Amino acid sequence: MSTVTLPPFSRIADDVKLGRDVTIHGFVNLYGCVIGDGVKIGAFVEIQKNVKVGARCKVSSHSFICEGVTIEDECFIGHHVVFINDRFPAAVTESGALKSESDWQVVETRVCRGASIGSGAVILCGVTIGEGALVGAGSVVTKDVAPNTMVAGNPAAVLRQVSATTPPTSREP
């Protein structure tokens, strides 16, 4: 592994596994995760335990990647993208006690190789975003996105197929 210079005001826990040539900007919080080679992580990003980020990914500023998320190689995560890992979030149990880790179960989410998620998107738990898929900015993804498919909206709906060799034009969402 290469040496990573820790930017001011960032927290990289001892249990984080960093690949080679990882770039980390300020105010980042990483713990219990695996970050692949050549990943760039923007400012104000949190990546929680048991997250895997593949090689050559870009995670833009203000994004939140929670436990249970796997991001494969060469993915783009836009600014302020939020992942969810709990179908029924609550602060307390039925008896009124503050919930702990033993009171809920993580629901996993997968972002497949080469997928791109636009800024401000919210990705609900239990979905797979297929290889080469494109999620439009501000979308709320509530179900699986097929490979090489462009989706947008709330809830995200299919707009069209995209080709790995022909990127969308600047006129498209």
Short mmCIF file of N, CA and C in Angstrom, two decimals:
data_model
loop_
_atom_site.label_atom_id
_atom_site.label_comp_id
_atom_site.label_asym_id
_atom_site.label_seq_id
_atom_site.Cartn_x
_atom_site.Cartn_y
_atom_site.Cartn_z
N MET A 1 0.84 -1.19 0.00
CA MET A 1 0.00 0.00 0.00
C MET A 1 0.87 1.24 0.00
N SER A 2 0.35 2.29 -0.61
CA SER A 2 1.07 3.54 -0.61
C SER A 2 0.67 4.36 0.61
N THR A 3 1.44 5.36 0.87
CA THR A 3 1.15 6.25 1.98
C THR A 3 0.12 7.27 1.55
N VAL A 4 -0.86 7.52 2.42
CA VAL A 4 -1.87 8.54 2.16
C VAL A 4 -1.64 9.67 3.15
N THR A 5 -1.55 10.88 2.66
CA THR A 5 -1.43 12.03 3.53
C THR A 5 -2.82 12.38 4.03
N LEU A 6 -2.98 12.37 5.33
CA LEU A 6 -4.27 12.66 5.93
C LEU A 6 -4.52 14.16 5.92
N PRO A 7 -5.56 14.60 5.22
CA PRO A 7 -5.86 16.04 5.20
C PRO A 7 -6.31 16.51 6.59
N PRO A 8 -6.21 17.80 6.84
CA PRO A 8 -6.67 18.31 8.13
C PRO A 8 -8.15 18.00 8.36
N PHE A 9 -8.47 17.72 9.59
CA PHE A 9 -9.85 17.51 10.03
C PHE A 9 -10.51 16.29 9.41
N SER A 10 -9.74 15.32 8.98
CA SER A 10 -10.29 14.05 8.49
C SER A 10 -10.03 12.98 9.51
N ARG A 11 -10.88 11.95 9.51
CA ARG A 11 -10.70 10.82 10.42
C ARG A 11 -10.69 9.55 9.60
N ILE A 12 -9.54 8.88 9.56
CA ILE A 12 -9.41 7.61 8.89
C ILE A 12 -9.06 6.59 9.98
N ALA A 13 -10.02 5.74 10.33
CA ALA A 13 -9.82 4.80 11.42
C ALA A 13 -8.75 3.77 11.06
N ASP A 14 -8.16 3.18 12.09
CA ASP A 14 -7.10 2.19 11.89
C ASP A 14 -7.57 0.95 11.13
N ASP A 15 -8.88 0.66 11.15
CA ASP A 15 -9.38 -0.55 10.49
C ASP A 15 -9.74 -0.34 9.02
N VAL A 16 -9.47 0.83 8.48
CA VAL A 16 -9.74 1.11 7.06
C VAL A 16 -8.62 0.50 6.22
N LYS A 17 -9.00 -0.16 5.13
CA LYS A 17 -8.02 -0.73 4.20
C LYS A 17 -8.01 0.13 2.94
N LEU A 18 -6.91 0.86 2.75
CA LEU A 18 -6.77 1.74 1.60
C LEU A 18 -5.88 1.12 0.54
N GLY A 19 -6.33 1.18 -0.71
CA GLY A 19 -5.51 0.72 -1.82
C GLY A 19 -4.42 1.72 -2.14
N ARG A 20 -3.75 1.50 -3.25
CA ARG A 20 -2.67 2.39 -3.71
C ARG A 20 -3.26 3.65 -4.36
N ASP A 21 -2.53 4.73 -4.20
CA ASP A 21 -2.85 5.99 -4.90
C ASP A 21 -4.27 6.50 -4.63
N VAL A 22 -4.70 6.39 -3.40
CA VAL A 22 -6.01 6.92 -2.99
C VAL A 22 -5.85 8.39 -2.65
N THR A 23 -6.79 9.23 -3.13
CA THR A 23 -6.79 10.65 -2.81
C THR A 23 -7.96 10.93 -1.88
N ILE A 24 -7.66 11.55 -0.75
CA ILE A 24 -8.69 11.88 0.24
C ILE A 24 -8.61 13.37 0.53
N HIS A 25 -9.74 14.06 0.43
CA HIS A 25 -9.79 15.49 0.73
C HIS A 25 -10.22 15.71 2.18
N GLY A 26 -10.30 16.95 2.62
CA GLY A 26 -10.56 17.29 4.01
C GLY A 26 -11.95 16.94 4.50
N PHE A 27 -12.07 16.82 5.81
CA PHE A 27 -13.33 16.58 6.50
C PHE A 27 -13.98 15.27 6.10
N VAL A 28 -13.18 14.24 5.88
CA VAL A 28 -13.65 12.91 5.49
C VAL A 28 -13.64 12.02 6.72
N ASN A 29 -14.65 11.15 6.84
CA ASN A 29 -14.74 10.20 7.94
C ASN A 29 -14.87 8.80 7.36
N LEU A 30 -13.84 7.97 7.55
CA LEU A 30 -13.84 6.59 7.05
C LEU A 30 -13.60 5.65 8.23
N TYR A 31 -14.41 4.60 8.31
CA TYR A 31 -14.15 3.59 9.34
C TYR A 31 -14.66 2.23 8.88
N GLY A 32 -13.83 1.20 9.10
CA GLY A 32 -14.21 -0.18 8.82
C GLY A 32 -14.50 -0.50 7.38
N CYS A 33 -14.02 0.31 6.45
CA CYS A 33 -14.33 0.11 5.03
C CYS A 33 -13.08 -0.29 4.25
N VAL A 34 -13.31 -0.70 3.00
CA VAL A 34 -12.23 -1.05 2.08
C VAL A 34 -12.34 -0.12 0.88
N ILE A 35 -11.24 0.56 0.58
CA ILE A 35 -11.19 1.51 -0.53
C ILE A 35 -10.16 1.02 -1.53
N GLY A 36 -10.56 0.85 -2.78
CA GLY A 36 -9.69 0.29 -3.81
C GLY A 36 -8.65 1.25 -4.34
N ASP A 37 -7.79 0.74 -5.21
CA ASP A 37 -6.71 1.52 -5.81
C ASP A 37 -7.26 2.67 -6.65
N GLY A 38 -6.57 3.82 -6.55
CA GLY A 38 -6.87 4.95 -7.42
C GLY A 38 -8.18 5.66 -7.15
N VAL A 39 -8.78 5.45 -5.99
CA VAL A 39 -10.06 6.09 -5.66
C VAL A 39 -9.82 7.53 -5.23
N LYS A 40 -10.73 8.42 -5.62
CA LYS A 40 -10.70 9.82 -5.20
C LYS A 40 -11.94 10.07 -4.34
N ILE A 41 -11.71 10.58 -3.12
CA ILE A 41 -12.80 10.85 -2.18
C ILE A 41 -12.82 12.34 -1.88
N GLY A 42 -13.93 12.98 -2.19
CA GLY A 42 -14.08 14.42 -2.00
C GLY A 42 -14.28 14.79 -0.54
N ALA A 43 -14.33 16.10 -0.29
CA ALA A 43 -14.49 16.63 1.06
C ALA A 43 -15.88 16.30 1.63
N PHE A 44 -15.93 16.20 2.94
CA PHE A 44 -17.18 15.99 3.68
C PHE A 44 -17.89 14.69 3.31
N VAL A 45 -17.13 13.64 3.06
CA VAL A 45 -17.68 12.31 2.74
C VAL A 45 -17.58 11.43 3.96
N GLU A 46 -18.62 10.62 4.22
CA GLU A 46 -18.54 9.58 5.24
C GLU A 46 -18.75 8.24 4.56
N ILE A 47 -17.85 7.29 4.86
CA ILE A 47 -17.98 5.92 4.39
C ILE A 47 -17.88 5.03 5.61
N GLN A 48 -18.95 4.25 5.85
CA GLN A 48 -19.07 3.47 7.08
C GLN A 48 -18.47 2.08 6.96
N LYS A 49 -18.52 1.37 8.08
CA LYS A 49 -17.97 0.01 8.16
C LYS A 49 -18.68 -0.92 7.19
N ASN A 50 -17.93 -1.90 6.75
CA ASN A 50 -18.42 -2.95 5.85
C ASN A 50 -18.83 -2.45 4.47
N VAL A 51 -18.35 -1.27 4.10
CA VAL A 51 -18.54 -0.77 2.74
C VAL A 51 -17.30 -1.15 1.94
N LYS A 52 -17.52 -1.51 0.68
CA LYS A 52 -16.41 -1.79 -0.24
C LYS A 52 -16.55 -0.86 -1.43
N VAL A 53 -15.48 -0.10 -1.69
CA VAL A 53 -15.43 0.78 -2.86
C VAL A 53 -14.33 0.23 -3.75
N GLY A 54 -14.68 -0.11 -4.98
CA GLY A 54 -13.74 -0.71 -5.92
C GLY A 54 -12.70 0.27 -6.42
N ALA A 55 -11.88 -0.19 -7.34
CA ALA A 55 -10.78 0.61 -7.89
C ALA A 55 -11.28 1.68 -8.84
N ARG A 56 -10.52 2.77 -8.90
CA ARG A 56 -10.73 3.86 -9.85
C ARG A 56 -12.13 4.46 -9.79
N CYS A 57 -12.67 4.60 -8.59
CA CYS A 57 -13.96 5.25 -8.39
C CYS A 57 -13.75 6.70 -7.98
N LYS A 58 -14.77 7.50 -8.19
CA LYS A 58 -14.76 8.88 -7.70
C LYS A 58 -15.99 9.07 -6.84
N VAL A 59 -15.76 9.45 -5.59
CA VAL A 59 -16.84 9.75 -4.65
C VAL A 59 -16.77 11.25 -4.38
N SER A 60 -17.76 11.99 -4.88
CA SER A 60 -17.74 13.44 -4.79
C SER A 60 -18.14 13.93 -3.40
N SER A 61 -17.91 15.19 -3.15
CA SER A 61 -18.09 15.78 -1.83
C SER A 61 -19.51 15.63 -1.29
N HIS A 62 -19.60 15.61 0.04
CA HIS A 62 -20.85 15.59 0.80
C HIS A 62 -21.65 14.31 0.60
N SER A 63 -21.04 13.23 0.15
CA SER A 63 -21.76 11.96 -0.04
C SER A 63 -21.70 11.12 1.22
N PHE A 64 -22.71 10.26 1.39
CA PHE A 64 -22.82 9.39 2.55
C PHE A 64 -23.02 7.96 2.05
N ILE A 65 -22.06 7.09 2.36
CA ILE A 65 -22.14 5.70 1.94
C ILE A 65 -22.19 4.85 3.21
N CYS A 66 -23.35 4.29 3.47
CA CYS A 66 -23.58 3.59 4.73
C CYS A 66 -23.24 2.11 4.64
N GLU A 67 -23.17 1.51 5.80
CA GLU A 67 -22.89 0.08 5.92
C GLU A 67 -23.81 -0.71 4.99
N GLY A 68 -23.24 -1.73 4.35
CA GLY A 68 -24.03 -2.60 3.48
C GLY A 68 -23.95 -2.25 2.01
N VAL A 69 -23.23 -1.19 1.66
CA VAL A 69 -23.12 -0.77 0.26
C VAL A 69 -21.83 -1.31 -0.33
N THR A 70 -21.94 -1.87 -1.54
CA THR A 70 -20.78 -2.28 -2.32
C THR A 70 -20.78 -1.48 -3.61
N ILE A 71 -19.67 -0.82 -3.88
CA ILE A 71 -19.51 -0.05 -5.11
C ILE A 71 -18.37 -0.72 -5.88
N GLU A 72 -18.68 -1.24 -7.04
CA GLU A 72 -17.67 -1.95 -7.84
C GLU A 72 -16.73 -0.95 -8.53
N ASP A 73 -15.81 -1.45 -9.32
CA ASP A 73 -14.79 -0.64 -9.98
C ASP A 73 -15.38 0.40 -10.93
N GLU A 74 -14.67 1.53 -11.04
CA GLU A 74 -14.90 2.56 -12.06
C GLU A 74 -16.28 3.21 -11.99
N CYS A 75 -16.79 3.40 -10.77
CA CYS A 75 -18.08 4.06 -10.58
C CYS A 75 -17.89 5.53 -10.23
N PHE A 76 -18.89 6.32 -10.57
CA PHE A 76 -18.92 7.73 -10.22
C PHE A 76 -20.07 7.96 -9.27
N ILE A 77 -19.77 8.57 -8.13
CA ILE A 77 -20.79 8.94 -7.15
C ILE A 77 -20.75 10.46 -7.08
N GLY A 78 -21.82 11.12 -7.51
CA GLY A 78 -21.86 12.58 -7.57
C GLY A 78 -21.92 13.22 -6.20
N HIS A 79 -21.96 14.54 -6.18
CA HIS A 79 -22.02 15.31 -4.94
C HIS A 79 -23.32 15.03 -4.19
N HIS A 80 -23.21 14.90 -2.90
CA HIS A 80 -24.35 14.76 -1.99
C HIS A 80 -25.26 13.57 -2.32
N VAL A 81 -24.66 12.46 -2.73
CA VAL A 81 -25.41 11.21 -2.93
C VAL A 81 -25.55 10.54 -1.56
N VAL A 82 -26.74 10.03 -1.29
CA VAL A 82 -27.02 9.40 0.00
C VAL A 82 -27.54 7.99 -0.24
N PHE A 83 -26.96 7.04 0.47
CA PHE A 83 -27.42 5.66 0.46
C PHE A 83 -28.17 5.39 1.75
N ILE A 84 -29.18 4.53 1.69
CA ILE A 84 -30.00 4.15 2.84
C ILE A 84 -29.81 2.65 3.05
N ASN A 85 -29.73 2.18 4.31
CA ASN A 85 -29.55 0.75 4.55
C ASN A 85 -30.60 0.13 5.48
N ASP A 86 -31.67 0.85 5.75
CA ASP A 86 -32.70 0.38 6.68
C ASP A 86 -34.07 0.67 6.08
N ARG A 87 -34.88 -0.36 5.88
CA ARG A 87 -36.22 -0.17 5.29
C ARG A 87 -37.17 0.55 6.24
N PHE A 88 -37.01 0.34 7.54
CA PHE A 88 -37.93 0.90 8.53
C PHE A 88 -37.15 1.58 9.66
N PRO A 89 -36.52 2.71 9.38
CA PRO A 89 -35.69 3.36 10.40
C PRO A 89 -36.53 3.89 11.56
N ALA A 90 -35.99 3.77 12.74
CA ALA A 90 -36.61 4.30 13.95
C ALA A 90 -35.53 4.51 14.99
N ALA A 91 -35.75 5.46 15.89
CA ALA A 91 -34.78 5.75 16.93
C ALA A 91 -34.90 4.81 18.12
N VAL A 92 -36.14 4.35 18.37
CA VAL A 92 -36.37 3.53 19.56
C VAL A 92 -37.09 2.23 19.21
N THR A 93 -36.98 1.26 20.12
CA THR A 93 -37.70 -0.01 19.99
C THR A 93 -39.15 0.19 20.42
N GLU A 94 -39.96 -0.86 20.28
CA GLU A 94 -41.36 -0.78 20.71
C GLU A 94 -41.50 -0.44 22.19
N SER A 95 -40.51 -0.85 22.99
CA SER A 95 -40.56 -0.57 24.44
C SER A 95 -40.07 0.84 24.78
N GLY A 96 -39.58 1.57 23.77
CA GLY A 96 -39.12 2.93 24.01
C GLY A 96 -37.63 3.05 24.27
N ALA A 97 -36.90 1.92 24.25
CA ALA A 97 -35.45 1.96 24.45
C ALA A 97 -34.77 2.41 23.16
N LEU A 98 -33.68 3.14 23.31
CA LEU A 98 -32.91 3.57 22.15
C LEU A 98 -32.41 2.34 21.39
N LYS A 99 -32.63 2.31 20.07
CA LYS A 99 -32.21 1.16 19.27
C LYS A 99 -30.69 1.05 19.24
N SER A 100 -30.22 -0.20 19.19
CA SER A 100 -28.80 -0.48 19.04
C SER A 100 -28.62 -1.29 17.76
N GLU A 101 -27.37 -1.64 17.45
CA GLU A 101 -27.11 -2.43 16.24
C GLU A 101 -27.86 -3.75 16.22
N SER A 102 -28.12 -4.32 17.38
CA SER A 102 -28.80 -5.62 17.43
C SER A 102 -30.30 -5.50 17.17
N ASP A 103 -30.82 -4.29 17.07
CA ASP A 103 -32.26 -4.09 16.87
C ASP A 103 -32.68 -3.88 15.42
N TRP A 104 -31.75 -4.01 14.50
CA TRP A 104 -32.10 -3.87 13.10
C TRP A 104 -31.13 -4.66 12.24
N GLN A 105 -31.48 -4.84 10.98
CA GLN A 105 -30.64 -5.60 10.07
C GLN A 105 -30.32 -4.75 8.84
N VAL A 106 -29.05 -4.74 8.47
CA VAL A 106 -28.61 -4.00 7.28
C VAL A 106 -29.19 -4.65 6.03
N VAL A 107 -29.72 -3.83 5.13
CA VAL A 107 -30.20 -4.30 3.83
C VAL A 107 -29.17 -3.82 2.80
N GLU A 108 -28.56 -4.77 2.09
CA GLU A 108 -27.43 -4.45 1.21
C GLU A 108 -27.86 -3.81 -0.11
N THR A 109 -26.94 -3.03 -0.66
CA THR A 109 -27.12 -2.34 -1.93
C THR A 109 -25.84 -2.52 -2.74
N ARG A 110 -25.98 -2.66 -4.07
CA ARG A 110 -24.82 -2.84 -4.94
C ARG A 110 -24.88 -1.85 -6.11
N VAL A 111 -23.73 -1.22 -6.35
CA VAL A 111 -23.55 -0.37 -7.52
C VAL A 111 -22.53 -1.08 -8.39
N CYS A 112 -22.95 -1.55 -9.55
CA CYS A 112 -22.10 -2.39 -10.40
C CYS A 112 -21.13 -1.55 -11.23
N ARG A 113 -20.13 -2.22 -11.73
CA ARG A 113 -19.01 -1.61 -12.45
C ARG A 113 -19.45 -0.56 -13.47
N GLY A 114 -18.78 0.58 -13.41
CA GLY A 114 -18.98 1.62 -14.41
C GLY A 114 -20.26 2.41 -14.29
N ALA A 115 -21.04 2.19 -13.24
CA ALA A 115 -22.28 2.96 -13.06
C ALA A 115 -21.95 4.37 -12.60
N SER A 116 -22.85 5.30 -12.91
CA SER A 116 -22.71 6.70 -12.49
C SER A 116 -23.99 7.15 -11.81
N ILE A 117 -23.81 7.81 -10.66
CA ILE A 117 -24.96 8.30 -9.89
C ILE A 117 -24.81 9.81 -9.79
N GLY A 118 -25.81 10.53 -10.31
CA GLY A 118 -25.76 11.99 -10.34
C GLY A 118 -25.93 12.62 -8.97
N SER A 119 -25.53 13.86 -8.88
CA SER A 119 -25.57 14.61 -7.63
C SER A 119 -26.97 14.65 -7.02
N GLY A 120 -27.00 14.54 -5.70
CA GLY A 120 -28.25 14.66 -4.97
C GLY A 120 -29.16 13.44 -5.04
N ALA A 121 -28.71 12.37 -5.61
CA ALA A 121 -29.54 11.16 -5.69
C ALA A 121 -29.62 10.49 -4.33
N VAL A 122 -30.74 9.82 -4.09
CA VAL A 122 -30.94 9.02 -2.89
C VAL A 122 -31.16 7.59 -3.36
N ILE A 123 -30.37 6.67 -2.81
CA ILE A 123 -30.44 5.27 -3.21
C ILE A 123 -30.99 4.48 -2.04
N LEU A 124 -32.22 3.99 -2.17
CA LEU A 124 -32.81 3.20 -1.11
C LEU A 124 -32.14 1.84 -1.02
N CYS A 125 -32.30 1.18 0.11
CA CYS A 125 -31.61 -0.08 0.35
C CYS A 125 -32.22 -1.23 -0.46
N GLY A 126 -31.40 -2.25 -0.67
CA GLY A 126 -31.86 -3.47 -1.32
C GLY A 126 -31.90 -3.41 -2.82
N VAL A 127 -31.32 -2.39 -3.43
CA VAL A 127 -31.34 -2.29 -4.88
C VAL A 127 -29.97 -2.58 -5.47
N THR A 128 -29.98 -2.93 -6.75
CA THR A 128 -28.76 -3.09 -7.53
C THR A 128 -28.83 -2.11 -8.68
N ILE A 129 -27.79 -1.31 -8.83
CA ILE A 129 -27.66 -0.41 -9.97
C ILE A 129 -26.70 -1.10 -10.92
N GLY A 130 -27.21 -1.48 -12.07
CA GLY A 130 -26.48 -2.34 -13.00
C GLY A 130 -25.26 -1.71 -13.63
N GLU A 131 -24.44 -2.57 -14.20
CA GLU A 131 -23.20 -2.16 -14.86
C GLU A 131 -23.49 -1.12 -15.93
N GLY A 132 -22.75 -0.02 -15.89
CA GLY A 132 -22.88 1.02 -16.90
C GLY A 132 -24.14 1.85 -16.81
N ALA A 133 -24.94 1.67 -15.76
CA ALA A 133 -26.18 2.43 -15.60
C ALA A 133 -25.87 3.87 -15.24
N LEU A 134 -26.84 4.75 -15.50
CA LEU A 134 -26.72 6.17 -15.20
C LEU A 134 -27.96 6.61 -14.44
N VAL A 135 -27.76 7.12 -13.23
CA VAL A 135 -28.85 7.64 -12.39
C VAL A 135 -28.77 9.15 -12.45
N GLY A 136 -29.87 9.78 -12.88
CA GLY A 136 -29.90 11.23 -13.02
C GLY A 136 -29.82 11.96 -11.69
N ALA A 137 -29.32 13.18 -11.73
CA ALA A 137 -29.20 14.01 -10.54
C ALA A 137 -30.57 14.17 -9.87
N GLY A 138 -30.58 14.10 -8.55
CA GLY A 138 -31.80 14.31 -7.78
C GLY A 138 -32.77 13.15 -7.78
N SER A 139 -32.41 12.05 -8.39
CA SER A 139 -33.31 10.89 -8.47
C SER A 139 -33.41 10.17 -7.14
N VAL A 140 -34.54 9.48 -6.95
CA VAL A 140 -34.71 8.59 -5.81
C VAL A 140 -34.88 7.18 -6.38
N VAL A 141 -33.87 6.35 -6.15
CA VAL A 141 -33.87 5.00 -6.71
C VAL A 141 -34.53 4.06 -5.70
N THR A 142 -35.68 3.49 -6.10
CA THR A 142 -36.46 2.63 -5.21
C THR A 142 -36.44 1.17 -5.64
N LYS A 143 -35.94 0.91 -6.85
CA LYS A 143 -35.88 -0.46 -7.35
C LYS A 143 -34.65 -0.63 -8.22
N ASP A 144 -34.35 -1.86 -8.58
CA ASP A 144 -33.16 -2.16 -9.38
C ASP A 144 -33.14 -1.36 -10.68
N VAL A 145 -31.93 -1.00 -11.09
CA VAL A 145 -31.70 -0.34 -12.37
C VAL A 145 -30.94 -1.33 -13.24
N ALA A 146 -31.48 -1.64 -14.40
CA ALA A 146 -30.86 -2.61 -15.30
C ALA A 146 -29.53 -2.08 -15.83
N PRO A 147 -28.63 -2.97 -16.22
CA PRO A 147 -27.37 -2.52 -16.82
C PRO A 147 -27.61 -1.62 -18.02
N ASN A 148 -26.71 -0.64 -18.20
CA ASN A 148 -26.74 0.26 -19.35
C ASN A 148 -28.09 0.94 -19.54
N THR A 149 -28.69 1.34 -18.43
CA THR A 149 -29.98 2.01 -18.46
C THR A 149 -29.87 3.36 -17.78
N MET A 150 -30.50 4.39 -18.36
CA MET A 150 -30.55 5.71 -17.75
C MET A 150 -31.90 5.86 -17.06
N VAL A 151 -31.86 6.25 -15.76
CA VAL A 151 -33.07 6.50 -15.00
C VAL A 151 -33.00 7.90 -14.40
N ALA A 152 -34.17 8.49 -14.13
CA ALA A 152 -34.22 9.79 -13.47
C ALA A 152 -35.60 9.97 -12.87
N GLY A 153 -35.69 10.85 -11.88
CA GLY A 153 -36.97 11.23 -11.29
C GLY A 153 -37.16 10.67 -9.90
N ASN A 154 -38.37 10.95 -9.36
CA ASN A 154 -38.76 10.48 -8.04
C ASN A 154 -40.17 9.92 -8.10
N PRO A 155 -40.27 8.58 -8.09
CA PRO A 155 -39.20 7.60 -8.09
C PRO A 155 -38.53 7.52 -9.46
N ALA A 156 -37.28 7.06 -9.47
CA ALA A 156 -36.53 6.97 -10.72
C ALA A 156 -37.24 6.05 -11.71
N ALA A 157 -37.36 6.51 -12.93
CA ALA A 157 -38.00 5.75 -14.00
C ALA A 157 -37.04 5.67 -15.19
N VAL A 158 -37.19 4.63 -15.99
CA VAL A 158 -36.31 4.43 -17.14
C VAL A 158 -36.56 5.52 -18.17
N LEU A 159 -35.46 6.13 -18.63
CA LEU A 159 -35.53 7.11 -19.72
C LEU A 159 -35.13 6.48 -21.04
N ARG A 160 -34.04 5.72 -21.01
CA ARG A 160 -33.58 5.04 -22.23
C ARG A 160 -32.40 4.15 -21.90
N GLN A 161 -31.96 3.38 -22.87
CA GLN A 161 -30.75 2.57 -22.75
C GLN A 161 -29.56 3.46 -23.07
N VAL A 162 -28.43 3.19 -22.44
CA VAL A 162 -27.19 3.90 -22.74
C VAL A 162 -26.15 2.87 -23.14
N SER A 163 -25.22 3.31 -23.94
CA SER A 163 -24.16 2.44 -24.40
C SER A 163 -22.87 2.78 -23.67
N ALA A 164 -22.13 1.78 -23.31
CA ALA A 164 -20.85 2.00 -22.65
C ALA A 164 -19.89 2.75 -23.56
N THR A 165 -20.07 2.64 -24.86
CA THR A 165 -19.15 3.28 -25.80
C THR A 165 -19.64 4.65 -26.26
N THR A 166 -20.91 4.97 -26.02
CA THR A 166 -21.46 6.26 -26.43
C THR A 166 -22.05 6.95 -25.22
N PRO A 167 -21.31 7.87 -24.59
CA PRO A 167 -21.84 8.54 -23.41
C PRO A 167 -23.01 9.44 -23.79
N PRO A 168 -23.89 9.74 -22.83
CA PRO A 168 -25.01 10.63 -23.12
C PRO A 168 -24.52 12.03 -23.49
N THR A 169 -25.32 12.76 -24.27
CA THR A 169 -24.94 14.12 -24.64
C THR A 169 -25.23 15.05 -23.50
N SER A 170 -24.71 16.27 -23.57
CA SER A 170 -24.91 17.25 -22.51
C SER A 170 -26.36 17.71 -22.43
N ARG A 171 -27.19 17.43 -23.43
CA ARG A 171 -28.61 17.84 -23.41
C ARG A 171 -29.47 16.88 -22.62
N GLU A 172 -28.94 15.72 -22.26
CA GLU A 172 -29.75 14.75 -21.54
C GLU A 172 -29.57 14.92 -20.04
N PRO A 173 -30.58 14.46 -19.25
CA PRO A 173 -30.46 14.60 -17.78
C PRO A 173 -29.33 13.79 -17.23
#
